[in-house]
Amino acid sequence: KQEVTQIPAALSVPEGENLVLNCSFTDSAIYNLQWFRQDPGKGLTSLLLIQSSQREQTSGRLNASLDKSSGRSTLYIAASQPGDSATYLCAVRQGYNTDKLIFGTGTRLQVFP
Amino acid sequence: EAGVTQSPTHLIKTRGQQATLRCSPISGHTSVYWYQQALGLGLQFLLWYDEGEERNRGNFPPRFSGRQFPNYSSELNVNALELEDSALYLCASSLEFRGLYEQYFGPGTRLTVT
């Protein structure tokens, strides 16, 4: 059974710092991995999607890497801003015909001015 | 392009009642997913509909059910509500494109059972 874990559970940093959020999964046979952000009480915003054949994806100040064999993904946030404060979730899709996402436990990020 | 929409935003019911939640996917998307986010339990997969058919369901009792309409919108029904059904219910949609199945989420419906 796939289990997805995120470390750290919470993080509080001053504005301008570069951050690394970690996601690990127990079954490396994944189809893809998605990173989301969730603002309090709101829905999810998709940040990046990495196919199993890819090593990384970049969007603006965000970079996500995937090491499928070791069951790990990292989300790198450069030059953090207070607007980045949110909960960040990673989710894996197990297979082509298994469309559900299995979510991690989330990292709650606070960036203070 | 409009995103995934959900209604109502908030829903308050009493134990034993039935709740109906609605979701409209992004135009052109044929798959709709439902997830439950209960306090302290994280996001759990509920149901997946594609082309009007239920394709997969998570580990939830049969009183959680739904359907997908010909226009690909969907509704989630929860019968015989229990206090632990209180949660944020999120709907997502996707469309297969060159092997990509990126899911896009709506703002959610907050269900409170008293």
JSON list of C-alpha atoms in Angstrom, two decimals:
[
{"chain": "A", "resi": 1, "resn": "LYS", "atom": "CA", "xyz": [0.00, 0.00, 0.00]},
{"chain": "A", "resi": 2, "resn": "GLN", "atom": "CA", "xyz": [1.39, 3.36, -1.05]},
{"chain": "A", "resi": 3, "resn": "GLU", "atom": "CA", "xyz": [2.18, 5.79, 1.75]},
{"chain": "A", "resi": 4, "resn": "VAL", "atom": "CA", "xyz": [3.29, 9.36, 1.17]},
{"chain": "A", "resi": 5, "resn": "THR", "atom": "CA", "xyz": [5.08, 11.36, 3.85]},
{"chain": "A", "resi": 6, "resn": "GLN", "atom": "CA", "xyz": [6.17, 14.99, 3.91]},
{"chain": "A", "resi": 7, "resn": "ILE", "atom": "CA", "xyz": [8.88, 16.51, 6.03]},
{"chain": "A", "resi": 8, "resn": "PRO", "atom": "CA", "xyz": [8.89, 18.89, 7.77]},
{"chain": "A", "resi": 9, "resn": "ALA", "atom": "CA", "xyz": [5.27, 19.11, 8.93]},
{"chain": "A", "resi": 10, "resn": "ALA", "atom": "CA", "xyz": [5.66, 22.84, 9.53]},
{"chain": "A", "resi": 11, "resn": "LEU", "atom": "CA", "xyz": [8.22, 25.47, 8.63]},
{"chain": "A", "resi": 12, "resn": "SER", "atom": "CA", "xyz": [8.55, 29.14, 9.55]},
{"chain": "A", "resi": 13, "resn": "VAL", "atom": "CA", "xyz": [11.18, 31.23, 7.76]},
{"chain": "A", "resi": 14, "resn": "PRO", "atom": "CA", "xyz": [12.03, 34.89, 7.14]},
{"chain": "A", "resi": 15, "resn": "GLU", "atom": "CA", "xyz": [11.34, 36.40, 3.76]},
{"chain": "A", "resi": 16, "resn": "GLY", "atom": "CA", "xyz": [14.04, 35.84, 1.14]},
{"chain": "A", "resi": 17, "resn": "GLU", "atom": "CA", "xyz": [15.19, 32.40, 2.22]},
{"chain": "A", "resi": 18, "resn": "ASN", "atom": "CA", "xyz": [15.49, 29.49, -0.19]},
{"chain": "A", "resi": 19, "resn": "LEU", "atom": "CA", "xyz": [13.44, 26.50, 0.95]},
{"chain": "A", "resi": 20, "resn": "VAL", "atom": "CA", "xyz": [13.35, 22.76, 0.37]},
{"chain": "A", "resi": 21, "resn": "LEU", "atom": "CA", "xyz": [10.22, 20.73, 1.08]},
{"chain": "A", "resi": 22, "resn": "ASN", "atom": "CA", "xyz": [10.50, 16.97, 1.05]},
{"chain": "A", "resi": 23, "resn": "CYS", "atom": "CA", "xyz": [8.11, 14.25, -0.07]},
{"chain": "A", "resi": 24, "resn": "SER", "atom": "CA", "xyz": [8.77, 10.52, 0.16]},
{"chain": "A", "resi": 25, "resn": "PHE", "atom": "CA", "xyz": [6.70, 7.57, -1.05]},
{"chain": "A", "resi": 26, "resn": "THR", "atom": "CA", "xyz": [7.00, 3.88, -0.28]},
{"chain": "A", "resi": 27, "resn": "ASP", "atom": "CA", "xyz": [6.13, 2.37, -3.67]},
{"chain": "A", "resi": 28, "resn": "SER", "atom": "CA", "xyz": [8.33, 3.64, -6.48]},
{"chain": "A", "resi": 29, "resn": "ALA", "atom": "CA", "xyz": [5.99, 2.36, -9.22]},
{"chain": "A", "resi": 30, "resn": "ILE", "atom": "CA", "xyz": [4.27, 5.70, -9.73]},
{"chain": "A", "resi": 31, "resn": "TYR", "atom": "CA", "xyz": [2.84, 7.22, -12.89]},
{"chain": "A", "resi": 32, "resn": "ASN", "atom": "CA", "xyz": [3.35, 10.85, -11.90]},
{"chain": "A", "resi": 33, "resn": "LEU", "atom": "CA", "xyz": [3.71, 13.17, -8.93]},
{"chain": "A", "resi": 34, "resn": "GLN", "atom": "CA", "xyz": [1.98, 16.50, -8.40]},
{"chain": "A", "resi": 35, "resn": "TRP", "atom": "CA", "xyz": [2.76, 19.35, -6.02]},
{"chain": "A", "resi": 36, "resn": "PHE", "atom": "CA", "xyz": [-0.11, 21.53, -4.78]},
{"chain": "A", "resi": 37, "resn": "ARG", "atom": "CA", "xyz": [-0.55, 24.50, -2.49]},
{"chain": "A", "resi": 38, "resn": "GLN", "atom": "CA", "xyz": [-3.59, 24.96, -0.30]},
{"chain": "A", "resi": 39, "resn": "ASP", "atom": "CA", "xyz": [-4.54, 28.21, 1.39]},
{"chain": "A", "resi": 40, "resn": "PRO", "atom": "CA", "xyz": [-6.49, 27.87, 4.67]},
{"chain": "A", "resi": 41, "resn": "GLY", "atom": "CA", "xyz": [-10.00, 26.53, 4.06]},
{"chain": "A", "resi": 42, "resn": "LYS", "atom": "CA", "xyz": [-9.56, 26.65, 0.29]},
{"chain": "A", "resi": 43, "resn": "GLY", "atom": "CA", "xyz": [-9.14, 24.24, -2.57]},
{"chain": "A", "resi": 44, "resn": "LEU", "atom": "CA", "xyz": [-5.87, 23.06, -4.08]},
{"chain": "A", "resi": 45, "resn": "THR", "atom": "CA", "xyz": [-3.81, 24.91, -6.65]},
{"chain": "A", "resi": 46, "resn": "SER", "atom": "CA", "xyz": [-1.64, 22.71, -8.86]},
{"chain": "A", "resi": 47, "resn": "LEU", "atom": "CA", "xyz": [1.97, 23.91, -8.89]},
{"chain": "A", "resi": 48, "resn": "LEU", "atom": "CA", "xyz": [3.94, 21.32, -10.80]},
{"chain": "A", "resi": 49, "resn": "LEU", "atom": "CA", "xyz": [3.41, 17.87, -12.28]},
{"chain": "A", "resi": 50, "resn": "ILE", "atom": "CA", "xyz": [6.32, 15.51, -12.89]},
{"chain": "A", "resi": 51, "resn": "GLN", "atom": "CA", "xyz": [5.91, 12.43, -15.03]},
{"chain": "A", "resi": 52, "resn": "SER", "atom": "CA", "xyz": [7.67, 9.27, -13.82]},
{"chain": "A", "resi": 53, "resn": "SER", "atom": "CA", "xyz": [10.10, 9.53, -16.74]},
{"chain": "A", "resi": 54, "resn": "GLN", "atom": "CA", "xyz": [11.14, 13.09, -15.79]},
{"chain": "A", "resi": 55, "resn": "ARG", "atom": "CA", "xyz": [13.72, 14.24, -13.27]},
{"chain": "A", "resi": 56, "resn": "GLU", "atom": "CA", "xyz": [12.51, 17.79, -12.63]},
{"chain": "A", "resi": 57, "resn": "GLN", "atom": "CA", "xyz": [10.07, 20.53, -13.53]},
{"chain": "A", "resi": 58, "resn": "THR", "atom": "CA", "xyz": [10.39, 24.27, -13.08]},
{"chain": "A", "resi": 59, "resn": "SER", "atom": "CA", "xyz": [7.86, 27.08, -12.87]},
{"chain": "A", "resi": 60, "resn": "GLY", "atom": "CA", "xyz": [9.08, 30.53, -11.90]},
{"chain": "A", "resi": 61, "resn": "ARG", "atom": "CA", "xyz": [10.66, 30.38, -8.44]},
{"chain": "A", "resi": 62, "resn": "LEU", "atom": "CA", "xyz": [9.58, 26.75, -8.00]},
{"chain": "A", "resi": 63, "resn": "ASN", "atom": "CA", "xyz": [11.58, 23.69, -8.94]},
{"chain": "A", "resi": 64, "resn": "ALA", "atom": "CA", "xyz": [10.48, 20.13, -8.26]},
{"chain": "A", "resi": 65, "resn": "SER", "atom": "CA", "xyz": [12.72, 17.11, -8.62]},
{"chain": "A", "resi": 66, "resn": "LEU", "atom": "CA", "xyz": [11.86, 13.43, -8.67]},
{"chain": "A", "resi": 67, "resn": "ASP", "atom": "CA", "xyz": [14.04, 10.45, -7.79]},
{"chain": "A", "resi": 68, "resn": "LYS", "atom": "CA", "xyz": [11.67, 7.57, -8.40]},
{"chain": "A", "resi": 69, "resn": "SER", "atom": "CA", "xyz": [14.08, 4.81, -7.49]},
{"chain": "A", "resi": 70, "resn": "SER", "atom": "CA", "xyz": [14.64, 6.21, -4.01]},
{"chain": "A", "resi": 71, "resn": "GLY", "atom": "CA", "xyz": [11.00, 7.26, -3.59]},
{"chain": "A", "resi": 72, "resn": "ARG", "atom": "CA", "xyz": [11.66, 10.95, -3.10]},
{"chain": "A", "resi": 73, "resn": "SER", "atom": "CA", "xyz": [10.65, 14.31, -4.49]},
{"chain": "A", "resi": 74, "resn": "THR", "atom": "CA", "xyz": [11.69, 17.77, -3.38]},
{"chain": "A", "resi": 75, "resn": "LEU", "atom": "CA", "xyz": [10.09, 21.14, -3.96]},
{"chain": "A", "resi": 76, "resn": "TYR", "atom": "CA", "xyz": [12.56, 24.00, -4.00]},
{"chain": "A", "resi": 77, "resn": "ILE", "atom": "CA", "xyz": [11.22, 27.52, -3.45]},
{"chain": "A", "resi": 78, "resn": "ALA", "atom": "CA", "xyz": [13.67, 30.30, -4.26]},
{"chain": "A", "resi": 79, "resn": "ALA", "atom": "CA", "xyz": [13.62, 33.71, -2.58]},
{"chain": "A", "resi": 80, "resn": "SER", "atom": "CA", "xyz": [10.54, 33.00, -0.47]},
{"chain": "A", "resi": 81, "resn": "GLN", "atom": "CA", "xyz": [7.86, 35.68, -0.02]},
{"chain": "A", "resi": 82, "resn": "PRO", "atom": "CA", "xyz": [5.04, 36.14, 2.53]},
{"chain": "A", "resi": 83, "resn": "GLY", "atom": "CA", "xyz": [2.59, 35.26, -0.26]},
{"chain": "A", "resi": 84, "resn": "ASP", "atom": "CA", "xyz": [4.12, 31.78, -0.35]},
{"chain": "A", "resi": 85, "resn": "SER", "atom": "CA", "xyz": [2.62, 31.05, 3.07]},
{"chain": "A", "resi": 86, "resn": "ALA", "atom": "CA", "xyz": [0.31, 28.06, 2.64]},
{"chain": "A", "resi": 87, "resn": "THR", "atom": "CA", "xyz": [0.22, 24.29, 3.07]},
{"chain": "A", "resi": 88, "resn": "TYR", "atom": "CA", "xyz": [2.11, 22.40, 0.40]},
{"chain": "A", "resi": 89, "resn": "LEU", "atom": "CA", "xyz": [0.95, 18.92, -0.56]},
{"chain": "A", "resi": 90, "resn": "CYS", "atom": "CA", "xyz": [2.52, 16.31, -2.77]},
{"chain": "A", "resi": 91, "resn": "ALA", "atom": "CA", "xyz": [0.45, 13.56, -4.35]},
{"chain": "A", "resi": 92, "resn": "VAL", "atom": "CA", "xyz": [1.31, 10.49, -6.40]},
{"chain": "A", "resi": 93, "resn": "ARG", "atom": "CA", "xyz": [-0.70, 8.77, -9.07]},
{"chain": "A", "resi": 94, "resn": "GLN", "atom": "CA", "xyz": [-0.04, 5.09, -8.98]},
{"chain": "A", "resi": 95, "resn": "GLY", "atom": "CA", "xyz": [-0.78, 3.91, -12.48]},
{"chain": "A", "resi": 96, "resn": "TYR", "atom": "CA", "xyz": [-2.32, 4.53, -15.86]},
{"chain": "A", "resi": 97, "resn": "ASN", "atom": "CA", "xyz": [-5.71, 3.04, -14.93]},
{"chain": "A", "resi": 98, "resn": "THR", "atom": "CA", "xyz": [-5.64, 4.08, -11.31]},
{"chain": "A", "resi": 99, "resn": "ASP", "atom": "CA", "xyz": [-6.55, 7.69, -11.53]},
{"chain": "A", "resi": 100, "resn": "LYS", "atom": "CA", "xyz": [-6.78, 8.53, -7.84]},
{"chain": "A", "resi": 101, "resn": "LEU", "atom": "CA", "xyz": [-4.13, 10.63, -6.19]},
{"chain": "A", "resi": 102, "resn": "ILE", "atom": "CA", "xyz": [-2.57, 9.56, -2.90]},
{"chain": "A", "resi": 103, "resn": "PHE", "atom": "CA", "xyz": [-1.71, 12.62, -0.88]},
{"chain": "A", "resi": 104, "resn": "GLY", "atom": "CA", "xyz": [1.04, 13.33, 1.56]},
{"chain": "A", "resi": 105, "resn": "THR", "atom": "CA", "xyz": [0.50, 14.78, 4.99]},
{"chain": "A", "resi": 106, "resn": "GLY", "atom": "CA", "xyz": [1.48, 18.29, 3.93]},
{"chain": "A", "resi": 107, "resn": "THR", "atom": "CA", "xyz": [4.01, 20.93, 5.00]},
{"chain": "A", "resi": 108, "resn": "ARG", "atom": "CA", "xyz": [2.57, 24.08, 6.53]},
{"chain": "A", "resi": 109, "resn": "LEU", "atom": "CA", "xyz": [4.81, 26.99, 5.48]},
{"chain": "A", "resi": 110, "resn": "GLN", "atom": "CA", "xyz": [4.86, 30.44, 7.00]},
{"chain": "A", "resi": 111, "resn": "VAL", "atom": "CA", "xyz": [7.08, 33.15, 5.52]},
{"chain": "A", "resi": 112, "resn": "PHE", "atom": "CA", "xyz": [7.31, 36.26, 7.69]},
{"chain": "A", "resi": 113, "resn": "PRO", "atom": "CA", "xyz": [8.44, 39.72, 6.55]},
{"chain": "B", "resi": 1, "resn": "GLU", "atom": "CA", "xyz": [-11.28, 29.59, -19.03]},
{"chain": "B", "resi": 2, "resn": "ALA", "atom": "CA", "xyz": [-13.41, 28.84, -15.99]},
{"chain": "B", "resi": 3, "resn": "GLY", "atom": "CA", "xyz": [-11.99, 26.48, -13.43]},
{"chain": "B", "resi": 4, "resn": "VAL", "atom": "CA", "xyz": [-13.69, 23.71, -11.49]},
{"chain": "B", "resi": 5, "resn": "THR", "atom": "CA", "xyz": [-16.70, 25.03, -9.62]},
{"chain": "B", "resi": 6, "resn": "GLN", "atom": "CA", "xyz": [-18.46, 23.55, -6.62]},
{"chain": "B", "resi": 7, "resn": "SER", "atom": "CA", "xyz": [-21.71, 24.31, -4.85]},
{"chain": "B", "resi": 8, "resn": "PRO", "atom": "CA", "xyz": [-22.70, 25.06, -2.23]},
{"chain": "B", "resi": 9, "resn": "THR", "atom": "CA", "xyz": [-19.72, 26.66, -0.53]},
{"chain": "B", "resi": 10, "resn": "HIS", "atom": "CA", "xyz": [-20.99, 25.70, 2.89]},
{"chain": "B", "resi": 11, "resn": "LEU", "atom": "CA", "xyz": [-23.58, 23.14, 3.95]},
{"chain": "B", "resi": 12, "resn": "ILE", "atom": "CA", "xyz": [-24.90, 22.52, 7.45]},
{"chain": "B", "resi": 13, "resn": "LYS", "atom": "CA", "xyz": [-26.87, 19.35, 8.14]},
{"chain": "B", "resi": 14, "resn": "THR", "atom": "CA", "xyz": [-27.96, 17.38, 11.15]},
{"chain": "B", "resi": 15, "resn": "ARG", "atom": "CA", "xyz": [-27.04, 13.79, 11.86]},
{"chain": "B", "resi": 16, "resn": "GLY", "atom": "CA", "xyz": [-29.12, 11.32, 9.85]},
{"chain": "B", "resi": 17, "resn": "GLN", "atom": "CA", "xyz": [-29.94, 13.74, 7.03]},
{"chain": "B", "resi": 18, "resn": "GLN", "atom": "CA", "xyz": [-28.74, 13.54, 3.44]},
{"chain": "B", "resi": 19, "resn": "ALA", "atom": "CA", "xyz": [-26.33, 15.95, 1.76]},
{"chain": "B", "resi": 20, "resn": "THR", "atom": "CA", "xyz": [-25.90, 16.63, -1.96]},
{"chain": "B", "resi": 21, "resn": "LEU", "atom": "CA", "xyz": [-22.76, 18.36, -3.24]},
{"chain": "B", "resi": 22, "resn": "ARG", "atom": "CA", "xyz": [-22.29, 19.48, -6.84]},
{"chain": "B", "resi": 23, "resn": "CYS", "atom": "CA", "xyz": [-19.29, 19.90, -9.10]},
{"chain": "B", "resi": 24, "resn": "SER", "atom": "CA", "xyz": [-18.80, 21.32, -12.59]},
{"chain": "B", "resi": 25, "resn": "PRO", "atom": "CA", "xyz": [-15.51, 20.35, -14.26]},
{"chain": "B", "resi": 26, "resn": "ILE", "atom": "CA", "xyz": [-13.37, 22.46, -16.52]},
{"chain": "B", "resi": 27, "resn": "SER", "atom": "CA", "xyz": [-14.91, 22.62, -19.97]},
{"chain": "B", "resi": 28, "resn": "GLY", "atom": "CA", "xyz": [-13.77, 19.62, -22.01]},
{"chain": "B", "resi": 29, "resn": "HIS", "atom": "CA", "xyz": [-12.69, 17.54, -19.01]},
{"chain": "B", "resi": 30, "resn": "THR", "atom": "CA", "xyz": [-14.42, 14.17, -18.85]},
{"chain": "B", "resi": 31, "resn": "SER", "atom": "CA", "xyz": [-13.09, 12.84, -15.53]},
{"chain": "B", "resi": 32, "resn": "VAL", "atom": "CA", "xyz": [-14.30, 14.02, -12.14]},
{"chain": "B", "resi": 33, "resn": "TYR", "atom": "CA", "xyz": [-12.85, 13.01, -8.77]},
{"chain": "B", "resi": 34, "resn": "TRP", "atom": "CA", "xyz": [-14.12, 13.53, -5.25]},
{"chain": "B", "resi": 35, "resn": "TYR", "atom": "CA", "xyz": [-11.89, 13.78, -2.19]},
{"chain": "B", "resi": 36, "resn": "GLN", "atom": "CA", "xyz": [-12.60, 14.25, 1.50]},
{"chain": "B", "resi": 37, "resn": "GLN", "atom": "CA", "xyz": [-10.38, 16.38, 3.70]},
{"chain": "B", "resi": 38, "resn": "ALA", "atom": "CA", "xyz": [-11.34, 15.79, 7.29]},
{"chain": "B", "resi": 39, "resn": "LEU", "atom": "CA", "xyz": [-9.53, 17.49, 10.14]},
{"chain": "B", "resi": 40, "resn": "GLY", "atom": "CA", "xyz": [-6.47, 15.51, 11.10]},
{"chain": "B", "resi": 41, "resn": "LEU", "atom": "CA", "xyz": [-6.96, 12.87, 8.41]},
{"chain": "B", "resi": 42, "resn": "GLY", "atom": "CA", "xyz": [-5.56, 14.50, 5.31]},
{"chain": "B", "resi": 43, "resn": "LEU", "atom": "CA", "xyz": [-6.96, 14.22, 1.81]},
{"chain": "B", "resi": 44, "resn": "GLN", "atom": "CA", "xyz": [-8.66, 10.90, 1.07]},
{"chain": "B", "resi": 45, "resn": "PHE", "atom": "CA", "xyz": [-9.84, 9.71, -2.34]},
{"chain": "B", "resi": 46, "resn": "LEU", "atom": "CA", "xyz": [-13.59, 9.09, -2.50]},
{"chain": "B", "resi": 47, "resn": "LEU", "atom": "CA", "xyz": [-14.81, 8.51, -6.06]},
{"chain": "B", "resi": 48, "resn": "TRP", "atom": "CA", "xyz": [-13.73, 8.77, -9.68]},
{"chain": "B", "resi": 49, "resn": "TYR", "atom": "CA", "xyz": [-16.16, 9.21, -12.58]},
{"chain": "B", "resi": 50, "resn": "ASP", "atom": "CA", "xyz": [-15.25, 9.14, -16.24]},
{"chain": "B", "resi": 51, "resn": "GLU", "atom": "CA", "xyz": [-17.60, 9.31, -19.21]},
{"chain": "B", "resi": 52, "resn": "GLY", "atom": "CA", "xyz": [-20.59, 8.85, -16.92]},
{"chain": "B", "resi": 53, "resn": "GLU", "atom": "CA", "xyz": [-19.30, 5.70, -15.24]},
{"chain": "B", "resi": 54, "resn": "GLU", "atom": "CA", "xyz": [-17.93, 5.13, -11.76]},
{"chain": "B", "resi": 55, "resn": "ARG", "atom": "CA", "xyz": [-14.34, 3.91, -12.34]},
{"chain": "B", "resi": 56, "resn": "ASN", "atom": "CA", "xyz": [-12.96, 3.65, -8.84]},
{"chain": "B", "resi": 57, "resn": "ARG", "atom": "CA", "xyz": [-13.94, 4.34, -5.24]},
{"chain": "B", "resi": 58, "resn": "GLY", "atom": "CA", "xyz": [-11.96, 4.76, -2.08]},
{"chain": "B", "resi": 59, "resn": "ASN", "atom": "CA", "xyz": [-12.40, 3.05, 1.24]},
{"chain": "B", "resi": 60, "resn": "PHE", "atom": "CA", "xyz": [-15.70, 4.68, 2.17]},
{"chain": "B", "resi": 61, "resn": "PRO", "atom": "CA", "xyz": [-19.07, 3.11, 3.08]},
{"chain": "B", "resi": 62, "resn": "PRO", "atom": "CA", "xyz": [-21.84, 2.77, 0.47]},
{"chain": "B", "resi": 63, "resn": "ARG", "atom": "CA", "xyz": [-23.74, 5.73, 1.91]},
{"chain": "B", "resi": 64, "resn": "PHE", "atom": "CA", "xyz": [-21.24, 7.83, -0.04]},
{"chain": "B", "resi": 65, "resn": "SER", "atom": "CA", "xyz": [-22.39, 7.71, -3.64]},
{"chain": "B", "resi": 66, "resn": "GLY", "atom": "CA", "xyz": [-22.57, 9.91, -6.66]},
{"chain": "B", "resi": 67, "resn": "ARG", "atom": "CA", "xyz": [-23.10, 10.18, -10.34]},
{"chain": "B", "resi": 68, "resn": "GLN", "atom": "CA", "xyz": [-21.86, 11.96, -13.41]},
{"chain": "B", "resi": 69, "resn": "PHE", "atom": "CA", "xyz": [-24.23, 13.60, -15.83]},
{"chain": "B", "resi": 70, "resn": "PRO", "atom": "CA", "xyz": [-24.02, 13.70, -19.66]},
{"chain": "B", "resi": 71, "resn": "ASN", "atom": "CA", "xyz": [-22.47, 17.20, -19.45]},
{"chain": "B", "resi": 72, "resn": "TYR", "atom": "CA", "xyz": [-19.75, 15.69, -17.18]},
{"chain": "B", "resi": 73, "resn": "SER", "atom": "CA", "xyz": [-20.87, 17.57, -14.10]},
{"chain": "B", "resi": 74, "resn": "SER", "atom": "CA", "xyz": [-21.17, 15.44, -11.00]},
{"chain": "B", "resi": 75, "resn": "GLU", "atom": "CA", "xyz": [-22.89, 15.24, -7.67]},
{"chain": "B", "resi": 76, "resn": "LEU", "atom": "CA", "xyz": [-21.86, 13.54, -4.47]},
{"chain": "B", "resi": 77, "resn": "ASN", "atom": "CA", "xyz": [-24.53, 12.24, -2.14]},
{"chain": "B", "resi": 78, "resn": "VAL", "atom": "CA", "xyz": [-23.93, 11.37, 1.47]},
{"chain": "B", "resi": 79, "resn": "ASN", "atom": "CA", "xyz": [-26.79, 9.53, 3.17]},
{"chain": "B", "resi": 80, "resn": "ALA", "atom": "CA", "xyz": [-27.42, 9.01, 6.86]},
{"chain": "B", "resi": 81, "resn": "LEU", "atom": "CA", "xyz": [-24.94, 11.72, 7.83]},
{"chain": "B", "resi": 82, "resn": "GLU", "atom": "CA", "xyz": [-22.67, 11.11, 10.78]},
{"chain": "B", "resi": 83, "resn": "LEU", "atom": "CA", "xyz": [-20.73, 13.66, 12.80]},
{"chain": "B", "resi": 84, "resn": "GLU", "atom": "CA", "xyz": [-17.43, 12.38, 11.37]},
{"chain": "B", "resi": 85, "resn": "ASP", "atom": "CA", "xyz": [-18.60, 13.25, 7.85]},
{"chain": "B", "resi": 86, "resn": "SER", "atom": "CA", "xyz": [-17.87, 16.88, 8.67]},
{"chain": "B", "resi": 87, "resn": "ALA", "atom": "CA", "xyz": [-15.09, 17.83, 6.28]},
{"chain": "B", "resi": 88, "resn": "LEU", "atom": "CA", "xyz": [-14.06, 19.83, 3.26]},
{"chain": "B", "resi": 89, "resn": "TYR", "atom": "CA", "xyz": [-15.13, 17.96, 0.12]},
{"chain": "B", "resi": 90, "resn": "LEU", "atom": "CA", "xyz": [-13.00, 18.71, -2.91]},
{"chain": "B", "resi": 91, "resn": "CYS", "atom": "CA", "xyz": [-13.81, 17.97, -6.50]},
{"chain": "B", "resi": 92, "resn": "ALA", "atom": "CA", "xyz": [-11.20, 17.76, -9.24]},
{"chain": "B", "resi": 93, "resn": "SER", "atom": "CA", "xyz": [-11.30, 17.25, -12.99]},
{"chain": "B", "resi": 94, "resn": "SER", "atom": "CA", "xyz": [-8.81, 16.13, -15.58]},
{"chain": "B", "resi": 95, "resn": "LEU", "atom": "CA", "xyz": [-8.43, 15.33, -19.23]},
{"chain": "B", "resi": 96, "resn": "GLU", "atom": "CA", "xyz": [-5.91, 12.94, -20.68]},
{"chain": "B", "resi": 97, "resn": "PHE", "atom": "CA", "xyz": [-3.56, 14.86, -22.97]},
{"chain": "B", "resi": 98, "resn": "ARG", "atom": "CA", "xyz": [-0.43, 13.18, -24.33]},
{"chain": "B", "resi": 99, "resn": "GLY", "atom": "CA", "xyz": [-0.30, 10.90, -21.31]},
{"chain": "B", "resi": 100, "resn": "LEU", "atom": "CA", "xyz": [-0.71, 13.70, -18.81]},
{"chain": "B", "resi": 101, "resn": "TYR", "atom": "CA", "xyz": [-3.51, 13.46, -16.25]},
{"chain": "B", "resi": 102, "resn": "GLU", "atom": "CA", "xyz": [-3.07, 16.64, -14.29]},
{"chain": "B", "resi": 103, "resn": "GLN", "atom": "CA", "xyz": [-5.90, 17.14, -11.82]},
{"chain": "B", "resi": 104, "resn": "TYR", "atom": "CA", "xyz": [-7.39, 20.58, -11.24]},
{"chain": "B", "resi": 105, "resn": "PHE", "atom": "CA", "xyz": [-9.27, 21.21, -8.03]},
{"chain": "B", "resi": 106, "resn": "GLY", "atom": "CA", "xyz": [-12.29, 23.30, -7.14]},
{"chain": "B", "resi": 107, "resn": "PRO", "atom": "CA", "xyz": [-12.64, 25.50, -4.04]},
{"chain": "B", "resi": 108, "resn": "GLY", "atom": "CA", "xyz": [-14.48, 22.81, -2.07]},
{"chain": "B", "resi": 109, "resn": "THR", "atom": "CA", "xyz": [-17.70, 22.46, -0.12]},
{"chain": "B", "resi": 110, "resn": "ARG", "atom": "CA", "xyz": [-17.46, 22.68, 3.67]},
{"chain": "B", "resi": 111, "resn": "LEU", "atom": "CA", "xyz": [-19.94, 20.19, 5.15]},
{"chain": "B", "resi": 112, "resn": "THR", "atom": "CA", "xyz": [-20.74, 20.52, 8.82]},
{"chain": "B", "resi": 113, "resn": "VAL", "atom": "CA", "xyz": [-22.83, 17.84, 10.52]},
{"chain": "B", "resi": 114, "resn": "THR", "atom": "CA", "xyz": [-24.33, 18.75, 13.90]}
]
